[in-house]
Short mmCIF file of C-alpha atoms in Angstrom, two decimals:
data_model
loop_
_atom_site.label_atom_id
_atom_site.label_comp_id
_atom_site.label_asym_id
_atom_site.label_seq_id
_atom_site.Cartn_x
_atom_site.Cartn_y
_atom_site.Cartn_z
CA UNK V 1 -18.70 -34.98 -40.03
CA UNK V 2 -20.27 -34.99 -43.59
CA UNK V 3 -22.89 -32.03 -44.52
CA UNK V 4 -25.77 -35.17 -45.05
CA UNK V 5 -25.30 -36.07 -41.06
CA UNK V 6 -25.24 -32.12 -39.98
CA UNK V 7 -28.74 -31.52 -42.00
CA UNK V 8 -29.98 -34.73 -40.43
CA UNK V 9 -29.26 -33.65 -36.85
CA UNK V 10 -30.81 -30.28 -37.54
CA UNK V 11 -33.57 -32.00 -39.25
CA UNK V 12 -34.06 -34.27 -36.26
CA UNK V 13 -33.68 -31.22 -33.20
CA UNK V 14 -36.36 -29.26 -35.44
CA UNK V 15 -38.33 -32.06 -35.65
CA UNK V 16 -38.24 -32.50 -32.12
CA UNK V 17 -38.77 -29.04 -31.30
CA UNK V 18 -41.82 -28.80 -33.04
CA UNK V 19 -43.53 -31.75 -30.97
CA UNK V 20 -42.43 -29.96 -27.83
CA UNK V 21 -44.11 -26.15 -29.23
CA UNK V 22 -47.40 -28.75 -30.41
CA UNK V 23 -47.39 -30.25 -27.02
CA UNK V 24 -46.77 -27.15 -25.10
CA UNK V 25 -50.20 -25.79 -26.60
CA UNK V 26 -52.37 -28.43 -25.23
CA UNK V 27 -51.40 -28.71 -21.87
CA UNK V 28 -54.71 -27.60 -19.63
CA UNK V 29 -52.36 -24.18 -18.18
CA UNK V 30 -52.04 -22.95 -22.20
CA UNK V 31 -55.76 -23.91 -23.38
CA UNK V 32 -57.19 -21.93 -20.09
CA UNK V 33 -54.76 -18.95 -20.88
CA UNK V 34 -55.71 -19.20 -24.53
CA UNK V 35 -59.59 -18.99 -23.77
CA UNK V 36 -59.32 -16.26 -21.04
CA UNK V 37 -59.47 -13.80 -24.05
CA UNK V 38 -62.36 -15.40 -25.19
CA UNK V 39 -64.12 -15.68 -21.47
CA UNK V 40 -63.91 -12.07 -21.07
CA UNK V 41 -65.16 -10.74 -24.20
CA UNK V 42 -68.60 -13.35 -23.47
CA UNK V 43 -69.23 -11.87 -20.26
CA UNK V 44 -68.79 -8.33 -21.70
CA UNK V 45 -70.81 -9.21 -24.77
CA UNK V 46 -73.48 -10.85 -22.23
CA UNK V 47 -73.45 -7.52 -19.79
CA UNK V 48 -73.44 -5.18 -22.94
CA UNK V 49 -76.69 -7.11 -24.42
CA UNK V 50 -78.41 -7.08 -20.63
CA UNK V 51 -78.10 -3.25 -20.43
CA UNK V 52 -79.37 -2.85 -24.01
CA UNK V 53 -82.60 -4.52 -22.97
CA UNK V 54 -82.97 -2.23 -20.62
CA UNK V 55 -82.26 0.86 -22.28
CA UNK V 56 -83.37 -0.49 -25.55
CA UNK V 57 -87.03 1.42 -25.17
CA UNK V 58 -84.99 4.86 -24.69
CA UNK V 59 -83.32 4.38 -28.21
CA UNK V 60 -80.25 3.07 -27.33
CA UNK V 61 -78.28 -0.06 -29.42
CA UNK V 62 -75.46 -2.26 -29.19
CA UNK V 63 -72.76 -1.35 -31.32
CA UNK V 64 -70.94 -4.79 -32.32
CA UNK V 65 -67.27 -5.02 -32.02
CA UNK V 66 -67.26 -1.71 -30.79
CA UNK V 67 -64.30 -2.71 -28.42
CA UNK V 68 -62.23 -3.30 -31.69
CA UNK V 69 -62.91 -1.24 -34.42
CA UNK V 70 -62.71 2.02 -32.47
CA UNK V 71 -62.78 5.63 -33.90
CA UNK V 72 -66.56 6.87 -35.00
CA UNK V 73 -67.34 3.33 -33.77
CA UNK V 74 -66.78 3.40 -30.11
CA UNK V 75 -68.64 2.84 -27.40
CA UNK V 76 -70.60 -0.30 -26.60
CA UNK V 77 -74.16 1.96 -26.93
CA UNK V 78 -74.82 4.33 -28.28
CA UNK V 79 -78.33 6.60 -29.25
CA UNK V 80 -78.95 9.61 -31.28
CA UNK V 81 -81.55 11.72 -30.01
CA UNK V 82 -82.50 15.58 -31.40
CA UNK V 83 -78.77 15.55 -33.30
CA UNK V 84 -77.13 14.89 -30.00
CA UNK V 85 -75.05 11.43 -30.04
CA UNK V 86 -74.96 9.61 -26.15
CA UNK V 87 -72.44 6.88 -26.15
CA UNK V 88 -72.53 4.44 -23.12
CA UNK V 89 -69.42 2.41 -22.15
CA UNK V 90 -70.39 -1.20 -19.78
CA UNK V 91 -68.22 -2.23 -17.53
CA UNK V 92 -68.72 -5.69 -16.01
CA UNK V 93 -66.06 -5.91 -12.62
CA UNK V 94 -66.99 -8.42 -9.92
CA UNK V 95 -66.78 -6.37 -6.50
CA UNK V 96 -65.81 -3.63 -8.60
CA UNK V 97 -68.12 -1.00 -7.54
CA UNK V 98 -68.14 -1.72 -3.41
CA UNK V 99 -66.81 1.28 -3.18
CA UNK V 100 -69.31 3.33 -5.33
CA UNK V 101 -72.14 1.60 -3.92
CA UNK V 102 -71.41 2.48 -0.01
CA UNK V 103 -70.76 6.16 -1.32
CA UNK V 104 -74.40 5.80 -2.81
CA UNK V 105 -75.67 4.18 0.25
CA UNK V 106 -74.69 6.82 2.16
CA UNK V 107 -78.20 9.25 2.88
CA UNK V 108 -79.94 6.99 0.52
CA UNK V 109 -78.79 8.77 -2.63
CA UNK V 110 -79.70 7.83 -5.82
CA UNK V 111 -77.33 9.70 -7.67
CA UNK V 112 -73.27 10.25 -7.02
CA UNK V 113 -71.18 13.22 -8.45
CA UNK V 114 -67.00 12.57 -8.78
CA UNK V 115 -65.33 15.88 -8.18
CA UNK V 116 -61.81 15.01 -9.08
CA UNK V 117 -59.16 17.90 -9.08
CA UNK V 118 -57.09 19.60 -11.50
CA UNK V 119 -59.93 21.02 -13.22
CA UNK V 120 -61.26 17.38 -14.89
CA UNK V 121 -64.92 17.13 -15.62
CA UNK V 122 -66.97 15.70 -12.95
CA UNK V 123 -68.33 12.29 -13.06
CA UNK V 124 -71.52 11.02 -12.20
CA UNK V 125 -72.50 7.40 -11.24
CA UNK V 126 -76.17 6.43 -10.19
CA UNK V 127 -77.72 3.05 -10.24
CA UNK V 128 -79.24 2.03 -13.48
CA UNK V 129 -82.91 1.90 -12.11
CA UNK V 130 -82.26 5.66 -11.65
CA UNK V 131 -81.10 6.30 -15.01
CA UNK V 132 -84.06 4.27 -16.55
CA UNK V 133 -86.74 6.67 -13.97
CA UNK V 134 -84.71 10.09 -15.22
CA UNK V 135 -84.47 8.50 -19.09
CA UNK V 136 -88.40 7.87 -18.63
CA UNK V 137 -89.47 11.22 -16.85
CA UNK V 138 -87.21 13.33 -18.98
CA UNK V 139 -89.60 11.42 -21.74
CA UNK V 140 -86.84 10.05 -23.58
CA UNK V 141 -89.01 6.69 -24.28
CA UNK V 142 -89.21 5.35 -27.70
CA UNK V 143 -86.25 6.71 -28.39
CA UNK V 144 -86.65 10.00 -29.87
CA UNK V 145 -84.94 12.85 -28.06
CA UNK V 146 -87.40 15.66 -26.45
#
C-alpha cells in the first residue's frame, strides 16, 4: 500500500470522525446537558437578586460572580456595618428545607439553633421575615451598623 493511500484513509476516518464529535454535540441529550450549567447559575442569580431586594434597605449587596472568583470575594452578599463584614451565602434547593421547616414549625418558633457535636459552632436557621423583623428592630435599616 503506497504512503499517498495510507494518508488518504487517515484523512478520510478523521474526516469522518469529526462529523460524528459535530453531530454528537447537537443531539437534544448534549444541548440539555450543556445548558444545565447555565440553568442553574439563572436560578441562583434570580434567588441571589430576590433576597437582595429584601435585605437591600439593611445595607446588604450582591456581589457578582462571587461563586467564581472566590477568596476576599466570596459570598453572594455581603454588608459592612461599624467595621464588621456579614457575608450571606443563598441557597436555592426545591424541597430542600422540609426538614428545617417542620423543625421550625414545631411550637411555632421563629428561630432554629443546630447544635452539631464535636465541638462545631452552632448554626442558626430562621425564616427570612424573621431576619428582616430582628435586622429592623436591632435598627440595622439604611444600612449603617448601630
Amino acid at each position: 500500500m503506497a504512503v499517498d493511500d495510507v494518508l488518504d484513509r487517515l484523512e478520510a476516518e478523521g474526516r469522518k470522525r469529526r462529523v460524528e464529535r459535530r453531530a454528537a454535540r447537537h443531539t437534544p441529550e448534549a444541548k440539555e446537558k450543556r445548558n444545565r450549567g447555565r440553568t442553574q447559575a439563572r436560578r441562583g442569580y434570580r434567588a441571589e437578586k430576590e433576597i437582595e431586594a429584601r435585605l437591600e434597605r439593611f445595607g446588604f449587596r450582591r456581589v457578582p460572580l462571587s461563586g467564581r472568583l472566590g477568596g476576599r470575594y466570596s459570598g453572594d452578599l455581603r454588608r459592612e456595618g461599624s467595621g464588621v463584614l456579614t457575608v450571606l451565602e443563598v441557597k436555592r434547593r426545591q424541597g430542600g428545607q422540609k426538614q428545617l421547616r417542620a423543625w421550625l414549625a414545631q411550637g411555632g418558633a421563629q428561630g432554629l439553633v443546630l447544635v452539631p457535636g464535636g465541638g462545631d459552632e452552632p448554626v442558626a436557621a430562621m425564616t427570612l421575615s424573621t431576619l428582616e423583623r430582628l435586622l429592623e428592630e436591632a435598627g440595622y435599616l439604611g444600612g449603617a451598623g448601630r
